[in-house]
Tab-separated table of C-alpha atoms in Angstrom:
chain	number	residue	atom	x	y	z
A	34	MET	CA	-158.440	275.711	202.395
A	35	LEU	CA	-161.672	273.443	202.542
A	36	CYS	CA	-162.480	271.114	199.673
A	37	GLY	CA	-165.074	268.610	199.215
A	38	ALA	CA	-166.662	266.355	196.531
A	39	MET	CA	-170.131	265.018	195.562
A	40	PRO	CA	-169.452	262.752	193.001
A	41	SER	CA	-172.158	261.131	190.753
A	42	LEU	CA	-171.717	258.711	187.839
A	43	ALA	CA	-173.098	260.878	185.253
A	44	PHE	CA	-172.689	264.870	186.352
A	45	PRO	CA	-169.669	264.740	188.794
A	46	LYS	CA	-169.104	268.235	190.933
A	47	ILE	CA	-166.696	269.501	192.742
A	48	PHE	CA	-167.003	272.176	195.470
A	49	GLY	CA	-164.104	273.957	196.781
A	50	GLY	CA	-163.179	277.256	199.328
A	51	GLN	CA	-160.098	279.017	200.282
A	52	TYR	CA	-159.984	281.485	202.677
A	53	THR	CA	-157.399	284.345	203.233
A	54	THR	CA	-157.060	286.461	206.498
A	55	GLU	CA	-153.809	289.150	206.912
A	56	TRP	CA	-153.681	291.324	209.885
A	57	GLN	CA	-151.345	294.748	208.835
A	58	TRP	CA	-149.306	297.041	210.875
A	59	ASN	CA	-147.646	300.032	209.493
A	60	MET	CA	-145.109	300.185	212.316
A	61	ASN	CA	-146.995	303.359	213.229
A	62	ASN	CA	-150.490	303.731	214.502
A	63	LYS	CA	-152.444	302.552	212.049
A	64	THR	CA	-153.873	298.934	211.191
A	65	ASN	CA	-155.588	296.927	208.966
A	66	TRP	CA	-157.826	293.238	208.962
A	67	VAL	CA	-158.153	292.331	205.459
A	68	ASN	CA	-160.353	289.302	204.285
A	69	GLN	CA	-160.825	287.276	201.376
A	70	LEU	CA	-162.919	284.207	200.455
A	71	ARG	CA	-163.219	282.322	197.300
A	72	LEU	CA	-165.846	279.648	196.485
A	73	GLY	CA	-165.641	277.849	193.460
A	74	MET	CA	-167.906	274.769	191.583
A	75	ASN	CA	-166.570	272.582	188.702
A	76	TYR	CA	-169.232	270.574	186.110
A	77	SER	CA	-168.603	268.397	184.141
A	78	PRO	CA	-171.661	267.222	182.092
A	79	TRP	CA	-169.668	264.586	179.798
A	80	LYS	CA	-165.762	263.745	178.890
A	81	ASN	CA	-163.419	266.653	178.628
A	82	GLY	CA	-165.869	268.884	178.991
A	83	LEU	CA	-165.849	271.679	181.702
A	84	PHE	CA	-168.119	274.236	183.430
A	85	GLN	CA	-166.160	276.269	185.924
A	86	VAL	CA	-167.928	279.238	188.451
A	87	ALA	CA	-165.703	280.648	191.144
A	88	THR	CA	-166.479	283.971	193.625
A	89	ILE	CA	-164.918	285.887	195.704
A	90	HIS	CA	-165.716	287.771	198.731
A	91	THR	CA	-163.730	290.659	199.930
A	92	ALA	CA	-163.833	292.347	204.109
A	93	LYS	CA	-161.156	294.834	204.954
A	94	THR	CA	-161.764	297.269	208.391
A	95	ASN	CA	-159.709	300.166	207.354
A	96	GLU	CA	-157.816	302.060	203.999
A	97	THR	CA	-155.115	301.055	202.218
A	98	ILE	CA	-152.323	301.985	205.268
A	99	ILE	CA	-149.044	300.883	202.653
A	100	ASP	CA	-149.388	302.082	198.881
A	101	ASP	CA	-146.697	301.223	195.856
A	102	TRP	CA	-146.322	299.666	192.610
A	103	GLN	CA	-147.683	296.156	193.932
A	104	THR	CA	-149.388	297.471	197.047
A	105	PHE	CA	-148.973	296.100	200.809
A	106	SER	CA	-151.043	293.001	199.835
A	107	ASN	CA	-152.867	291.925	196.901
A	108	ILE	CA	-156.119	290.564	198.007
A	109	GLU	CA	-156.348	294.022	199.459
A	110	ASP	CA	-159.720	295.550	198.007
A	111	GLU	CA	-162.661	297.418	198.766
A	112	ASN	CA	-165.239	295.466	200.476
A	113	ASN	CA	-167.683	293.340	198.064
A	114	PHE	CA	-169.989	290.725	199.365
A	115	ALA	CA	-169.957	288.920	196.080
A	116	ALA	CA	-168.250	289.361	192.740
A	117	ILE	CA	-167.326	286.771	190.019
A	118	ALA	CA	-164.055	285.735	189.420
A	119	VAL	CA	-164.561	282.926	186.979
A	120	LEU	CA	-167.958	282.157	184.850
A	121	GLY	CA	-167.502	279.533	181.901
A	122	TYR	CA	-167.441	276.899	179.549
A	123	MET	CA	-163.455	274.978	179.187
A	124	GLN	CA	-162.388	272.275	176.452
A	125	THR	CA	-159.899	269.647	177.268
A	126	TRP	CA	-157.882	267.987	175.037
A	127	GLU	CA	-154.660	265.772	175.680
A	128	HIS	CA	-152.799	268.449	174.879
A	129	ALA	CA	-154.812	271.958	174.993
A	130	HIS	CA	-157.246	273.728	176.882
A	131	LEU	CA	-159.904	276.082	175.556
A	132	PHE	CA	-162.255	278.358	177.589
A	133	VAL	CA	-164.757	280.839	176.780
A	134	GLY	CA	-166.371	282.902	179.067
A	135	VAL	CA	-165.433	285.539	182.627
A	136	ARG	CA	-162.259	285.290	183.412
A	137	ASN	CA	-159.019	287.663	185.019
A	138	VAL	CA	-155.135	287.296	183.872
A	139	ASN	CA	-154.740	285.641	187.322
A	140	GLU	CA	-156.004	282.763	186.703
A	141	ASP	CA	-153.520	281.271	184.136
A	142	PHE	CA	-150.694	283.706	183.819
A	143	PHE	CA	-147.355	284.492	186.064
A	144	THR	CA	-148.159	281.507	188.333
A	145	SER	CA	-144.981	279.138	189.532
A	146	ASP	CA	-143.925	277.444	192.391
A	147	GLY	CA	-142.350	280.306	193.875
A	148	THR	CA	-144.874	283.217	193.211
A	149	SER	CA	-147.229	280.653	194.895
A	150	LEU	CA	-145.418	281.281	198.014
A	151	PHE	CA	-146.518	284.893	197.935
A	152	THR	CA	-149.914	286.439	200.026
A	153	SER	CA	-151.487	287.664	197.244
A	154	SER	CA	-154.592	287.710	194.897
A	155	SER	CA	-152.359	287.979	191.740
A	156	PRO	CA	-149.695	285.841	191.765
A	157	GLY	CA	-146.870	288.104	189.976
A	158	ILE	CA	-148.654	290.349	187.223
A	159	PHE	CA	-146.056	293.117	186.372
A	160	PRO	CA	-147.172	296.746	187.182
A	161	THR	CA	-146.080	297.675	184.048
A	162	ILE	CA	-149.658	296.080	182.979
A	163	SER	CA	-151.656	296.146	186.248
A	164	ALA	CA	-150.314	299.482	186.785
A	165	SER	CA	-151.193	301.191	182.812
A	166	TYR	CA	-154.796	299.134	181.637
A	167	PRO	CA	-158.097	298.636	183.278
A	168	ILE	CA	-157.764	295.385	182.766
A	169	ALA	CA	-159.417	291.915	183.969
A	170	ASN	CA	-157.205	291.828	186.615
A	171	TYR	CA	-158.193	291.390	190.621
A	172	PRO	CA	-160.776	291.926	191.701
A	173	LEU	CA	-161.671	293.002	187.757
A	174	ASN	CA	-163.146	290.538	185.480
A	175	GLY	CA	-164.315	290.653	181.789
A	176	LEU	CA	-165.329	287.988	179.004
A	177	THR	CA	-162.477	286.070	177.844
A	178	VAL	CA	-161.244	283.797	175.455
A	179	HIS	CA	-157.922	281.520	176.625
A	180	PHE	CA	-156.403	278.679	175.033
A	181	ASP	CA	-153.069	276.690	176.030
A	182	VAL	CA	-150.969	274.018	174.487
A	183	GLU	CA	-149.191	272.311	175.694
A	184	TRP	CA	-145.538	270.259	174.309
A	185	LYS	CA	-143.330	268.300	175.786
A	186	ASN	CA	-141.743	271.317	178.932
A	187	TRP	CA	-142.663	273.837	176.428
A	188	THR	CA	-146.743	275.611	177.214
A	189	PHE	CA	-147.681	278.321	175.456
A	190	MET	CA	-151.034	280.378	176.426
A	191	ASN	CA	-153.347	283.089	174.441
A	192	SER	CA	-155.693	285.094	176.570
A	193	LEU	CA	-158.345	287.878	174.253
A	194	TYR	CA	-160.354	290.062	176.893
A	195	ASN	CA	-162.545	293.123	176.472
A	196	GLY	CA	-160.450	295.568	177.122
A	197	LYS	CA	-161.524	296.669	180.396
A	198	GLY	CA	-162.184	294.600	183.221
A	199	TYR	CA	-165.159	294.982	185.695
A	200	ASN	CA	-166.830	293.312	188.774
A	201	GLY	CA	-170.616	294.880	189.810
A	202	TRP	CA	-173.760	293.443	189.079
A	203	ASN	CA	-175.184	296.592	187.625
A	204	ARG	CA	-176.060	297.571	183.924
A	205	HIS	CA	-173.246	299.563	183.187
A	206	ASP	CA	-170.421	297.374	185.887
A	207	ASN	CA	-170.621	293.711	185.010
A	208	PRO	CA	-168.371	291.178	183.582
A	209	PHE	CA	-170.378	290.380	180.965
A	210	ARG	CA	-169.963	293.901	178.973
A	211	VAL	CA	-168.293	293.813	175.164
A	212	LYS	CA	-167.108	297.638	174.763
A	213	PRO	CA	-164.184	297.197	172.229
A	214	ASN	CA	-165.643	300.783	170.281
A	215	GLN	CA	-164.351	302.331	174.076
A	216	ASP	CA	-162.942	299.997	175.923
A	217	GLY	CA	-160.848	298.405	173.165
A	218	VAL	CA	-159.692	294.540	173.225
A	219	PHE	CA	-156.328	293.403	175.655
A	220	ASP	CA	-154.080	290.480	174.449
A	221	MET	CA	-151.862	288.499	176.132
A	222	MET	CA	-149.304	285.636	175.214
A	223	GLN	CA	-146.929	283.749	177.007
A	224	LEU	CA	-144.322	280.645	176.659
A	225	THR	CA	-142.930	278.903	179.395
A	226	TYR	CA	-140.566	276.337	180.074
A	227	THR	CA	-139.990	273.869	183.009
A	228	TYR	CA	-138.283	271.087	184.419
A	229	ASP	CA	-137.271	269.919	187.450
A	230	HIS	CA	-135.404	272.912	188.862
A	231	GLY	CA	-136.472	275.503	187.545
A	232	PHE	CA	-139.436	277.725	185.799
A	233	TYR	CA	-139.183	280.411	182.707
A	234	SER	CA	-141.213	282.396	180.972
A	235	ALA	CA	-141.204	285.076	178.824
A	236	GLY	CA	-144.396	287.311	177.166
A	237	ALA	CA	-146.273	290.066	175.644
A	238	ALA	CA	-149.334	292.009	175.704
A	239	ILE	CA	-151.092	294.494	173.672
A	240	HIS	CA	-153.942	297.172	174.481
A	241	SER	CA	-155.592	298.611	171.615
A	242	ARG	CA	-156.251	301.867	173.862
A	243	LEU	CA	-154.159	304.059	176.067
A	244	TYR	CA	-154.718	305.142	179.436
A	245	PRO	CA	-152.393	307.811	180.222
A	246	THR	CA	-151.785	309.001	183.806
A	247	ASP	CA	-151.922	312.160	185.263
A	248	GLU	CA	-148.544	313.552	187.475
A	249	GLU	CA	-150.048	311.939	190.546
A	250	GLY	CA	-150.173	308.389	188.442
A	251	GLU	CA	-154.171	308.432	188.105
A	252	MET	CA	-155.674	306.366	184.983
A	253	ALA	CA	-157.247	308.466	183.421
A	254	GLU	CA	-161.092	307.446	182.918
A	255	GLU	CA	-161.301	308.005	178.649
A	256	PRO	CA	-158.964	306.138	176.820
A	257	ILE	CA	-156.858	307.006	173.425
A	258	LYS	CA	-157.544	305.165	170.380
A	259	LYS	CA	-153.780	304.175	170.254
A	260	THR	CA	-152.141	300.507	170.855
A	261	SER	CA	-148.990	299.802	173.055
A	262	CYS	CA	-147.304	297.101	174.268
A	263	ALA	CA	-145.840	295.687	177.208
A	264	TRP	CA	-143.131	292.935	177.206
A	265	TRP	CA	-141.923	290.488	180.215
A	266	VAL	CA	-139.420	287.752	181.476
A	267	TYR	CA	-138.909	286.062	183.832
A	268	GLY	CA	-136.869	283.001	185.696
A	269	GLU	CA	-137.094	281.002	188.600
A	270	GLN	CA	-134.294	278.456	189.416
A	271	SER	CA	-133.360	276.140	192.210
A	272	LEU	CA	-130.331	276.797	193.771
A	273	TRP	CA	-130.274	274.082	196.337
A	274	GLU	CA	-132.352	270.643	197.011
A	275	SER	CA	-132.683	268.441	200.695
A	276	GLY	CA	-135.810	266.491	200.179
A	277	GLU	CA	-138.818	268.713	199.756
A	278	ASN	CA	-136.972	272.142	201.587
A	279	LYS	CA	-135.169	273.907	198.616
A	280	VAL	CA	-133.716	277.811	198.059
A	281	SER	CA	-134.660	279.231	194.866
A	282	LEU	CA	-133.461	282.174	192.711
A	283	MET	CA	-136.178	284.735	191.112
A	284	ALA	CA	-135.223	287.519	188.968
A	285	GLN	CA	-138.204	289.853	186.460
A	286	TYR	CA	-137.997	292.227	184.207
A	287	SER	CA	-140.492	294.047	182.373
A	288	GLU	CA	-141.164	297.495	180.254
A	289	ASN	CA	-144.188	299.109	178.896
A	290	THR	CA	-143.635	301.006	175.141
A	291	ASN	CA	-145.247	303.649	176.053
A	292	LYS	CA	-143.935	306.660	178.324
A	293	GLN	CA	-147.229	307.536	178.831
A	294	ASN	CA	-148.738	304.581	181.044
A	295	GLY	CA	-148.444	304.702	184.743
A	296	CYS	CA	-145.375	301.969	184.779
A	297	ARG	CA	-142.881	302.102	182.086
A	298	ARG	CA	-140.266	299.396	183.904
A	299	TYR	CA	-139.787	297.188	186.419
A	300	GLY	CA	-137.390	294.350	187.791
A	301	LYS	CA	-137.167	292.576	190.849
A	302	VAL	CA	-134.621	290.153	191.959
């Protein structure tokens, strides 16, 4: 990771970049080289106000060689010269934040110390959500209103998104589109409890449109005007610690309320 800063008394700016590369081999005759670059800048023109912008750039040498609900690597995507990851304004208070602009679910949800150890674009979004809705999930993004409130060890957050994510630059494919009549709206909420030796969360996601899947698991292009919901619980508990080293147990479970969605139940330890 490369990070730098350009201080200014009136207009502080912070630039940053992160590059991730991965070589894949399917234990046979296929290999793949996957690359992801993320560039970002924060710009604070006044106290407690922050403009945020980030872009993602992806490149790979081969098609997907191993596929499952989470895919072999969550940084894997089609080659993309540049796409918007974050673009908007955040207002901060002592125990709360409010963001308006382009954003995706991985900026705020499913993040913890344990999930951050895995090489991926998404620290751990559940397939009951990612495989069921074409939402603003990496590499897609969409217009978002997000807020979170902290109280002692508790944090509550809620995000309202356009019902479908985009990552292009043309008129019919860009993250600034708002089409509630066709795409619907998508809302996510999560409550977390964190202390020195553990992290626990529970949340729910509601979509005003249903995207049924066919026999091969492909998601329909045209949605049905029907609301469905997914919920999840997640726990991360430290079992042993010695200095900066520790061993933790992770457990997660999620369900989607509709059988027509891509993934109905998911669990992992």
